[in-house]
Tab-separated table of C-alpha atoms in Angstrom:
chain	number	residue	atom	x	y	z
A	1	MET	CA	0.000	0.000	0.000
A	2	ASP	CA	2.880	2.354	0.778
A	3	THR	CA	4.358	1.710	-2.674
A	4	ILE	CA	1.073	2.490	-4.393
A	5	ALA	CA	0.617	5.636	-2.312
A	6	SER	CA	4.074	6.855	-3.275
A	7	LEU	CA	3.045	6.734	-6.945
A	8	PHE	CA	0.543	9.526	-6.218
A	9	SER	CA	3.001	11.684	-4.272
A	10	PHE	CA	2.580	14.410	-6.904
A	11	ILE	CA	-0.866	15.196	-5.497
A	12	THR	CA	0.163	14.836	-1.853
A	13	TRP	CA	0.992	18.522	-1.405
A	14	PRO	CA	-2.406	19.826	-2.718
A	15	VAL	CA	-4.299	17.343	-0.523
A	16	SER	CA	-2.262	18.183	2.564
A	17	TRP	CA	-2.694	21.919	1.897
A	18	VAL	CA	-6.499	21.580	1.696
A	19	ILE	CA	-6.545	19.640	4.982
A	20	VAL	CA	-4.408	22.293	6.669
A	21	GLN	CA	-6.750	25.079	5.519
A	22	PHE	CA	-9.810	23.263	6.861
A	23	HIS	CA	-7.920	22.495	10.091
A	24	THR	CA	-7.243	26.214	10.564
A	25	VAL	CA	-10.990	26.911	10.442
A	26	TYR	CA	-12.131	24.014	12.636
A	27	GLY	CA	-9.174	24.414	15.007
A	28	ALA	CA	-10.381	27.892	15.879
A	29	ILE	CA	-13.744	26.395	16.885
A	30	PHE	CA	-12.934	23.037	18.539
A	31	GLY	CA	-9.250	23.458	19.324
A	32	PRO	CA	-6.242	22.694	17.087
A	33	ASP	CA	-5.293	19.411	18.771
A	34	THR	CA	-8.754	17.823	18.962
A	35	GLY	CA	-10.033	14.939	16.885
A	36	TRP	CA	-13.026	17.041	15.828
A	37	ALA	CA	-10.775	19.588	14.115
A	38	TRP	CA	-8.778	16.976	12.187
A	39	GLY	CA	-11.718	14.627	11.580
A	40	LEU	CA	-13.937	17.388	10.192
A	41	SER	CA	-11.028	18.538	8.026
A	42	ILE	CA	-10.925	15.095	6.401
A	43	VAL	CA	-14.724	15.050	6.018
A	44	SER	CA	-14.638	18.491	4.384
A	45	LEU	CA	-11.919	17.271	2.016
A	46	VAL	CA	-14.201	14.410	0.947
A	47	ILE	CA	-17.158	16.716	0.372
A	48	LEU	CA	-15.044	19.108	-1.677
A	49	ILE	CA	-13.702	16.292	-3.850
A	50	ARG	CA	-17.153	14.747	-4.400
A	51	ILE	CA	-18.651	18.098	-5.369
A	52	CYS	CA	-15.934	18.451	-8.015
A	53	LEU	CA	-16.725	14.925	-9.236
A	54	ILE	CA	-20.469	15.538	-9.753
A	55	PRO	CA	-20.067	16.016	-13.568
A	56	LEU	CA	-18.274	12.666	-13.724
A	57	PHE	CA	-21.058	11.111	-11.664
A	58	VAL	CA	-23.623	12.354	-14.195
A	59	LYS	CA	-21.576	10.761	-16.982
A	60	GLN	CA	-21.437	7.555	-14.952
A	61	ILE	CA	-25.235	7.443	-14.711
A	62	LYS	CA	-25.630	8.006	-18.453
A	63	ALA	CA	-22.998	5.391	-19.252
A	64	THR	CA	-24.573	2.837	-16.924
A	65	ARG	CA	-28.015	3.326	-18.468
A	66	GLY	CA	-26.511	3.197	-21.931
A	67	MET	CA	-24.893	-0.121	-21.106
A	68	GLN	CA	-28.206	-1.438	-19.758
A	69	THR	CA	-29.925	-0.431	-22.995
A	70	LEU	CA	-27.256	-2.120	-25.109
A	71	GLN	CA	-27.275	-5.404	-23.218
A	72	PRO	CA	-29.775	-7.155	-25.575
A	73	GLU	CA	-27.760	-6.091	-28.647
A	74	MET	CA	-24.509	-7.137	-27.005
A	75	LYS	CA	-25.971	-10.533	-26.195
A	76	LYS	CA	-26.994	-11.008	-29.830
A	77	ILE	CA	-23.463	-10.169	-30.992
A	78	GLN	CA	-21.975	-12.619	-28.513
A	79	GLU	CA	-24.258	-15.408	-29.695
A	80	ARG	CA	-23.729	-14.603	-33.382
A	81	TYR	CA	-19.912	-14.504	-33.202
A	82	LYS	CA	-19.315	-16.830	-30.268
A	83	ASN	CA	-16.644	-18.712	-32.247
A	84	ASP	CA	-14.881	-15.586	-33.546
A	85	LYS	CA	-13.608	-13.463	-30.640
A	86	GLN	CA	-11.920	-10.925	-32.893
A	87	ARG	CA	-15.061	-10.273	-34.912
A	88	GLN	CA	-17.035	-10.137	-31.679
A	89	SER	CA	-14.746	-7.407	-30.309
A	90	GLU	CA	-14.968	-5.447	-33.561
A	91	GLU	CA	-18.753	-5.552	-33.542
A	92	MET	CA	-18.804	-4.488	-29.886
A	93	MET	CA	-16.588	-1.484	-30.584
A	94	LYS	CA	-18.740	-0.617	-33.580
A	95	LEU	CA	-21.857	-0.749	-31.395
A	96	TYR	CA	-20.227	1.513	-28.783
A	97	LYS	CA	-19.208	3.992	-31.477
A	98	GLU	CA	-22.650	4.115	-33.099
A	99	THR	CA	-24.448	4.674	-29.792
A	100	GLY	CA	-21.803	6.971	-28.282
A	101	THR	CA	-21.385	4.736	-25.218
A	102	ASN	CA	-18.122	4.359	-23.308
A	103	PRO	CA	-17.941	1.330	-20.964
A	104	LEU	CA	-15.187	3.001	-18.906
A	105	SER	CA	-17.422	5.980	-18.095
A	106	SER	CA	-19.109	3.993	-15.327
A	107	CYS	CA	-15.749	3.797	-13.513
A	108	LEU	CA	-14.810	7.475	-13.893
A	109	PRO	CA	-15.720	8.652	-10.353
A	110	ILE	CA	-13.737	5.821	-8.752
A	111	LEU	CA	-10.736	6.333	-11.023
A	112	ALA	CA	-10.773	10.103	-10.496
A	113	GLN	CA	-11.063	9.708	-6.724
A	114	SER	CA	-8.231	7.186	-6.371
A	115	PRO	CA	-5.324	9.711	-6.479
A	116	PHE	CA	-6.875	11.741	-3.628
A	117	PHE	CA	-7.440	8.576	-1.610
A	118	PHE	CA	-3.855	7.372	-1.911
A	119	ALA	CA	-2.486	10.884	-1.339
A	120	LEU	CA	-4.432	11.113	1.934
A	121	TYR	CA	-3.155	7.665	2.894
A	122	HIS	CA	0.401	8.872	2.229
A	123	VAL	CA	-0.104	11.947	4.442
A	124	LEU	CA	-1.608	9.973	7.343
A	125	ASN	CA	1.066	7.312	7.089
A	126	GLY	CA	3.684	10.052	7.354
A	127	ILE	CA	1.940	11.362	10.482
A	128	ALA	CA	2.103	7.870	12.006
A	129	SER	CA	5.816	7.548	11.240
A	130	GLY	CA	6.576	11.118	12.376
A	131	ASP	CA	7.485	12.505	8.935
A	132	THR	CA	6.418	15.895	7.650
A	133	ILE	CA	4.745	15.627	4.247
A	134	GLY	CA	3.548	18.395	1.965
A	135	ALA	CA	2.009	21.307	3.824
A	136	VAL	CA	2.098	19.457	7.170
A	137	ASN	CA	4.991	21.000	9.120
A	138	GLN	CA	6.393	19.874	12.455
A	139	ASP	CA	3.858	21.774	14.570
A	140	LEU	CA	0.938	20.390	12.601
A	141	LEU	CA	2.484	16.921	12.752
A	142	GLU	CA	2.571	17.014	16.559
A	143	SER	CA	-0.982	18.359	16.646
A	144	ALA	CA	-2.239	15.567	14.364
A	145	GLN	CA	-0.523	12.907	16.490
A	146	LYS	CA	-2.359	14.173	19.577
A	147	ALA	CA	-5.759	14.105	17.819
A	148	HIS	CA	-7.984	11.145	18.712
A	149	ILE	CA	-11.354	10.113	17.302
A	150	PHE	CA	-13.275	8.329	20.081
A	151	GLY	CA	-9.971	7.357	21.649
A	152	ALA	CA	-8.265	6.162	18.428
A	153	PRO	CA	-5.407	8.240	16.910
A	154	LEU	CA	-5.801	9.338	13.290
A	155	ALA	CA	-2.705	7.419	12.170
A	156	SER	CA	-3.384	4.140	14.023
A	157	LYS	CA	-4.522	0.931	12.304
A	158	PHE	CA	-6.398	-2.198	13.365
A	159	PHE	CA	-3.202	-4.283	13.246
A	160	SER	CA	-0.985	-1.628	14.820
A	161	SER	CA	1.280	-2.981	17.538
A	162	GLU	CA	0.796	-2.058	21.161
A	163	SER	CA	4.030	-0.076	21.200
A	164	GLU	CA	2.971	1.978	18.147
A	165	VAL	CA	-0.388	2.777	19.717
A	166	ALA	CA	1.255	3.634	23.067
A	167	ALA	CA	3.579	6.061	21.264
A	168	LEU	CA	0.421	7.907	20.086
A	169	SER	CA	-0.962	8.009	23.660
A	170	ALA	CA	-3.798	5.505	23.119
A	171	SER	CA	-4.778	1.949	24.015
A	172	LEU	CA	-4.855	-0.952	21.548
A	173	THR	CA	-8.393	-1.946	22.630
A	174	ASP	CA	-9.810	1.480	21.803
A	175	VAL	CA	-8.101	1.460	18.421
A	176	ARG	CA	-9.433	-1.959	17.447
A	177	VAL	CA	-12.974	-1.265	18.644
A	178	VAL	CA	-13.161	2.045	16.773
A	179	THR	CA	-11.604	0.665	13.574
A	180	ALA	CA	-13.849	-2.451	13.640
A	181	ILE	CA	-16.996	-0.326	13.980
A	182	MET	CA	-15.888	1.981	11.153
A	183	ILE	CA	-15.055	-0.978	8.877
A	184	VAL	CA	-18.502	-2.514	9.509
A	185	LEU	CA	-20.221	0.808	8.777
A	186	MET	CA	-18.104	1.289	5.668
A	187	SER	CA	-18.964	-2.178	4.312
A	188	ALA	CA	-22.654	-1.845	5.234
A	189	SER	CA	-22.991	1.510	3.452
A	190	GLN	CA	-21.356	0.060	0.338
A	191	PHE	CA	-23.674	-2.980	0.408
A	192	PHE	CA	-26.804	-0.837	0.876
A	193	THR	CA	-25.776	1.474	-1.974
A	194	GLN	CA	-25.332	-1.444	-4.361
A	195	ARG	CA	-28.465	-3.198	-3.132
A	196	GLN	CA	-30.790	-0.245	-3.698
A	197	LEU	CA	-29.308	0.054	-7.184
A	198	MET	CA	-30.151	-3.590	-7.905
A	199	THR	CA	-33.585	-3.795	-6.301
A	200	LYS	CA	-35.023	-0.396	-7.262
A	201	ASN	CA	-33.159	1.090	-10.212
A	202	VAL	CA	-32.730	-1.818	-12.637
A	203	ASP	CA	-34.987	-2.472	-15.638
A	204	THR	CA	-36.839	-5.630	-14.607
A	205	THR	CA	-38.224	-6.228	-18.116
A	206	VAL	CA	-34.799	-7.170	-19.515
A	207	LYS	CA	-32.691	-9.975	-18.051
A	208	THR	CA	-29.068	-9.413	-19.018
A	209	PRO	CA	-25.597	-10.496	-17.820
A	210	PHE	CA	-25.098	-6.923	-16.621
A	211	MET	CA	-27.566	-7.569	-13.799
A	212	GLN	CA	-25.613	-10.635	-12.708
A	213	GLN	CA	-22.412	-8.584	-12.609
A	214	GLN	CA	-24.062	-5.927	-10.461
A	215	LYS	CA	-25.400	-8.604	-8.135
A	216	MET	CA	-21.934	-10.096	-7.772
A	217	LEU	CA	-20.398	-6.685	-7.019
A	218	MET	CA	-23.034	-6.141	-4.349
A	219	TYR	CA	-21.379	-8.898	-2.288
A	220	VAL	CA	-17.768	-8.541	-3.460
A	221	PHE	CA	-17.254	-4.849	-2.629
A	222	PRO	CA	-18.211	-5.073	1.072
A	223	VAL	CA	-15.862	-8.025	1.498
A	224	MET	CA	-13.044	-6.085	-0.186
A	225	PHE	CA	-13.604	-3.117	2.132
A	226	ALA	CA	-13.526	-5.406	5.160
A	227	VAL	CA	-10.294	-7.108	4.032
A	228	PHE	CA	-8.395	-3.958	3.080
A	229	GLY	CA	-9.944	-1.816	5.845
A	230	VAL	CA	-7.868	-3.450	8.573
A	231	ASN	CA	-4.746	-1.961	6.959
A	232	PHE	CA	-6.161	1.592	6.671
A	233	PRO	CA	-5.369	4.297	9.244
A	234	VAL	CA	-8.309	5.703	11.164
A	235	GLY	CA	-8.102	8.926	9.143
A	236	VAL	CA	-8.427	6.974	5.875
A	237	LEU	CA	-11.391	5.041	7.315
A	238	VAL	CA	-13.030	8.400	8.083
A	239	TYR	CA	-12.379	9.444	4.491
A	240	TRP	CA	-13.768	6.222	2.974
A	241	LEU	CA	-16.796	6.052	5.288
A	242	THR	CA	-17.663	9.654	4.416
A	243	THR	CA	-17.395	9.049	0.664
A	244	ASN	CA	-19.542	5.901	0.974
A	245	VAL	CA	-22.258	7.808	2.841
A	246	TRP	CA	-22.087	10.568	0.206
A	247	THR	CA	-22.412	8.003	-2.584
A	248	MET	CA	-25.374	6.363	-0.855
A	249	GLY	CA	-27.202	9.674	-0.444
A	250	GLN	CA	-26.382	10.738	-3.991
A	251	GLN	CA	-27.636	7.409	-5.308
A	252	MET	CA	-30.877	7.708	-3.331
A	253	TYR	CA	-31.475	11.175	-4.777
A	254	VAL	CA	-30.921	9.961	-8.350
A	255	ILE	CA	-33.131	6.894	-7.893
A	256	ARG	CA	-35.944	9.009	-6.473
A	257	ASN	CA	-35.842	11.857	-9.004
A	258	ASN	CA	-34.373	10.315	-12.177
A	259	PRO	CA	-34.981	6.552	-12.084
A	260	THR	CA	-34.088	4.020	-14.755
A	261	PRO	CA	-36.967	3.344	-17.217
A	262	GLY	CA	-38.735	0.072	-16.481
A	263	SER	CA	-37.564	-0.102	-12.868
A	264	LYS	CA	-39.601	-0.181	-9.672
A	265	ALA	CA	-38.263	3.259	-8.832
A	266	GLN	CA	-39.750	4.629	-12.065
A	267	ALA	CA	-43.191	3.215	-11.231
A	268	ALA	CA	-43.073	4.862	-7.790
A	269	TYR	CA	-41.825	8.137	-9.292
A	270	LEU	CA	-44.599	8.248	-11.922
A	271	GLU	CA	-47.215	7.673	-9.226
A	272	ARG	CA	-45.874	10.661	-7.309
A	273	LEU	CA	-45.644	12.699	-10.508
A	274	HIS	CA	-49.243	11.878	-11.461
A	275	LYS	CA	-50.432	12.977	-8.031
A	276	SER	CA	-48.454	16.222	-8.271
A	277	VAL	CA	-49.624	17.024	-11.814
A	278	THR	CA	-53.292	16.363	-11.064
A	279	GLU	CA	-53.033	18.481	-7.915
A	280	HIS	CA	-51.301	21.485	-9.497
A	281	GLY	CA	-52.550	21.058	-13.079
A	282	LYS	CA	-49.055	21.282	-14.606
A	283	THR	CA	-45.512	19.947	-14.465
A	284	ARG	CA	-43.161	21.807	-12.178
A	285	GLY	CA	-39.454	22.104	-12.856
A	286	ARG	CA	-37.229	21.043	-15.709
A	287	GLY	CA	-36.784	17.553	-14.285
A	288	GLU	CA	-40.494	16.727	-14.451
A	289	LYS	CA	-40.793	18.224	-17.913
A	290	ALA	CA	-37.841	16.168	-19.138
A	291	ILE	CA	-39.418	12.954	-17.814
A	292	VAL	CA	-42.811	13.676	-19.421
A	293	LYS	CA	-41.154	14.716	-22.696
A	294	ALA	CA	-39.207	11.437	-22.840
A	295	ILE	CA	-42.364	9.401	-22.147
A	296	VAL	CA	-44.355	11.177	-24.870
A	297	ALA	CA	-41.522	10.712	-27.382
A	298	LYS	CA	-41.540	6.926	-26.850
A	299	GLY	CA	-45.017	6.509	-28.325
A	300	ARG	CA	-45.932	2.840	-28.514
A	301	ASP	CA	-42.613	1.801	-26.971
A	302	ARG	CA	-43.720	2.895	-23.496
A	303	ASN	CA	-43.480	0.382	-20.674
A	304	GLU	CA	-46.354	-0.537	-18.368
A	305	ALA	CA	-45.704	2.203	-15.789
A	306	GLU	CA	-45.461	4.881	-18.497
A	307	ARG	CA	-48.697	3.758	-20.176
A	308	LYS	CA	-50.428	3.798	-16.811
A	309	PHE	CA	-49.190	7.358	-16.247
A	310	ILE	CA	-50.463	8.601	-19.639
A	311	ASN	CA	-53.826	6.856	-19.186
A	312	GLY	CA	-54.152	8.355	-15.722
A	313	LEU	CA	-53.646	11.843	-17.132
A	314	ASN	CA	-56.290	11.210	-19.793
A	315	LYS	CA	-58.802	10.031	-17.208
A	316	ALA	CA	-58.114	13.170	-15.185
A	317	GLY	CA	-58.875	15.313	-18.246
A	318	MET	CA	-55.240	16.188	-19.010
A	319	ALA	CA	-52.926	15.580	-21.931
A	320	ALA	CA	-49.119	15.375	-22.014
A	321	GLN	CA	-47.459	17.520	-24.664
A	322	THR	CA	-44.298	16.885	-26.675
A	323	ASP	CA	-42.462	19.701	-24.877
A	324	GLY	CA	-43.031	18.091	-21.461
A	325	ASN	CA	-45.916	20.317	-20.361
A	326	VAL	CA	-49.315	19.000	-19.280
A	327	VAL	CA	-52.475	20.854	-20.322
A	328	LYS	CA	-56.150	20.345	-19.626
A	329	ASN	CA	-57.950	18.287	-22.247
A	330	ASP	CA	-61.640	19.334	-22.144
A	331	ALA	CA	-62.599	16.914	-24.886
A	332	ALA	CA	-61.666	14.010	-22.620
A	333	VAL	CA	-63.880	15.131	-19.740
A	334	ALA	CA	-67.369	13.581	-19.519
A	335	ALA	CA	-70.193	14.494	-17.162
A	336	GLN	CA	-73.328	12.582	-16.188
A	337	SER	CA	-76.658	14.133	-17.148
A	338	ALA	CA	-79.748	14.153	-14.934
A	339	ASP	CA	-81.294	11.092	-16.596
A	340	GLY	CA	-78.073	9.105	-16.232
A	341	SER	CA	-76.935	9.303	-19.864
A	342	THR	CA	-73.366	10.283	-20.579
A	343	VAL	CA	-73.013	13.750	-22.047
A	344	THR	CA	-69.759	15.169	-23.408
A	345	THR	CA	-68.556	18.717	-22.870
A	346	ALA	CA	-69.948	19.686	-26.290
A	347	GLY	CA	-73.464	18.978	-24.967
A	348	GLN	CA	-74.252	16.233	-27.446
A	349	PRO	CA	-75.711	13.040	-25.992
A	350	LYS	CA	-73.511	10.046	-26.359
A	351	ARG	CA	-74.971	7.364	-28.618
A	352	GLN	CA	-76.193	4.341	-26.711
A	353	GLN	CA	-76.012	0.876	-28.195
A	354	PRO	CA	-79.339	-1.066	-28.107
A	355	LYS	CA	-79.507	-3.911	-25.683
A	356	ARG	CA	-79.411	-7.262	-27.385
A	357	GLN	CA	-82.413	-9.522	-26.702
A	358	SER	CA	-82.426	-13.275	-26.482
A	359	LYS	CA	-84.345	-15.445	-28.957
A	360	SER	CA	-87.101	-16.219	-26.466
A	361	GLN	CA	-87.553	-12.505	-25.756
A	362	ARG	CA	-87.793	-11.704	-29.447
A	363	GLN	CA	-90.419	-14.453	-30.023
A	364	ALA	CA	-92.512	-13.622	-26.963
A	365	LYS	CA	-95.377	-11.213	-27.688
A	366	PRO	CA	-96.498	-9.052	-24.779
A	367	ALA	CA	-100.215	-9.028	-24.016
A	368	GLY	CA	-102.160	-6.177	-25.590
A	369	GLU	CA	-99.327	-5.258	-27.954
A	370	ALA	CA	-100.273	-5.170	-31.614
A	371	GLU	CA	-98.186	-7.184	-34.006
A	372	PRO	CA	-96.065	-4.854	-36.142
A	373	LYS	CA	-97.198	-4.529	-39.711
A	374	THR	CA	-95.007	-5.665	-42.512
A	375	SER	CA	-95.365	-5.798	-46.255
A	376	LEU	CA	-96.342	-9.471	-46.005
A	377	THR	CA	-99.102	-9.194	-43.406
A	378	LYS	CA	-102.713	-8.726	-44.370
A	379	SER	CA	-104.160	-5.302	-43.760
A	380	ASP	CA	-106.844	-5.016	-41.071
A	381	GLU	CA	-108.650	-2.154	-42.817
A	382	PRO	CA	-112.293	-2.831	-43.878
A	383	GLU	CA	-113.034	-3.509	-47.477
A	384	ASP	CA	-115.119	-0.369	-47.864
A	385	ALA	CA	-112.297	1.835	-46.656
A	386	LYS	CA	-109.943	0.684	-49.369
A	387	PRO	CA	-109.770	2.752	-52.525
A	388	ALA	CA	-111.516	1.581	-55.635
A	389	GLY	CA	-109.625	-0.849	-57.762
A	390	LYS	CA	-107.527	-2.005	-54.844
A	391	GLN	CA	-110.117	-4.066	-52.965
A	392	ASP	CA	-109.355	-7.722	-52.672
A	393	ALA	CA	-112.189	-9.536	-54.508
A	394	LYS	CA	-112.708	-13.109	-53.413
A	395	PRO	CA	-113.866	-15.584	-56.062
A	396	ALA	CA	-117.402	-16.873	-55.754
A	397	ALA	CA	-118.002	-20.135	-54.056
A	398	GLY	CA	-117.645	-23.042	-56.458
A	399	ALA	CA	-115.867	-20.931	-59.031
A	400	LYS	CA	-112.936	-22.575	-60.620
A	401	LYS	CA	-109.529	-21.048	-60.515
A	402	PRO	CA	-108.300	-19.925	-63.891
A	403	ALA	CA	-106.024	-22.419	-65.486
A	404	GLN	CA	-102.400	-21.540	-65.474
A	405	LYS	CA	-100.640	-21.203	-68.746
A	406	SER	CA	-98.244	-23.902	-69.629
A	407	GLY	CA	-94.644	-23.112	-70.174
A	408	GLY	CA	-92.384	-20.606	-68.500
A	409	GLY	CA	-95.098	-17.937	-68.392
A	410	GLY	CA	-97.436	-20.151	-66.356
A	411	ARG	CA	-95.589	-19.411	-63.120
A	412	SER	CA	-95.839	-15.863	-61.974
A	413	LYS	CA	-92.619	-14.063	-61.250
A	414	ALA	CA	-91.914	-12.809	-57.749
A	415	GLN	CA	-92.759	-9.171	-57.424
A	416	SER	CA	-91.014	-6.689	-55.230
A	417	GLY	CA	-92.024	-7.253	-51.590
A	418	GLN	CA	-93.589	-10.693	-52.269
A	419	ARG	CA	-92.486	-14.136	-51.391
A	420	LYS	CA	-91.113	-16.490	-53.977
A	421	GLY	CA	-93.065	-19.555	-55.005
A	422	PRO	CA	-96.811	-19.947	-55.766
A	423	GLN	CA	-98.754	-16.768	-55.182
A	424	ARG	CA	-102.454	-16.075	-54.505
A	425	PRO	CA	-104.312	-15.565	-57.811
A	426	LYS	CA	-105.241	-12.047	-58.711
A	427	SER	CA	-108.905	-11.061	-58.601
A	428	PRO	CA	-110.706	-11.177	-61.969
A	429	SER	CA	-110.988	-7.880	-63.757
A	430	LYS	CA	-114.334	-6.142	-63.632
A	431	LYS	CA	-116.095	-5.454	-66.837
């Protein structure tokens, strides 16, 4: 570890100078030789570094989501060229170039933070060995050696010998208890950060190898922190615990306000957004507008939570616009009239479909209801009321029916509105 830390000695002086400046401020409040002054100086260093790394964290989020989106395509390439590793690598690089995705972007915050971590380790190790490093002069060195955090010196380690701890005016039991508690908290914060990423902010509709990798890291990272943590000075444990807590809080903020599409966090966020939009009648802030704009742009490619959100807005009489705004949609609002029929905002009654009757209901004839007249039923009007020339004259009793002509003309053709087949003979003409 000392060899690795010496490789980053070029950044040791800036890190030590920042710690000294913070120590000047906190020393005036808590005292220059107290653990609060030196501990808060390290915490402030972490916060300053993480604020500077926020742009890299944003790139990490975009890169991680880009990799999640590309997992199905990457799997197809691996299956297609599973026997040709060179062609597989070429197609992967081509896919990254076309989509503008960089796999290393997800590691940028960790890589950028590593020099500061090892530089701080180098400074604290020098304090333990009694060497002045960077901006830490002899007076500050003696002050840092006197500083204790809950009874543990800043430069002590879990495996420090009893003589080394006694030289720093502390007991070995206090050092090991404090370092063990800090290592447990450090590993637990790392595990919780990775777990909330896996359980809440992963697209559950796509099963990819990327999810298995994240699940493996969820258990590997805490173990690594526990193994390497026993060799870290207390000051470095303060640094790493602080950066883990910062990462956990930052991750919780991102999951709550900008979740991954298709994840459980997105479903919860859209429920809150729907409640807010229906309450205020509009989207508030650029973040909400960006989310709504992205959902509208997807069209038919929306997932279940996004379709539920759009349908909920429509039921509430609102419509999402392409620019991310939400406006009232009066055409979608329907009110109930006094008689129970649905009436739209235009005032026109909504057309009702007739209720279908069963066969028995259609055949049953209610009592007292007249049978509807058709062109085939006989008229009930009296003979005298019919106009002249249109009265049905019955043939006299015993009269013979006129003989039908033989041939094709013997059978009368079906007239319009009459049944086919033999018809009733026409009445004889009056002379």
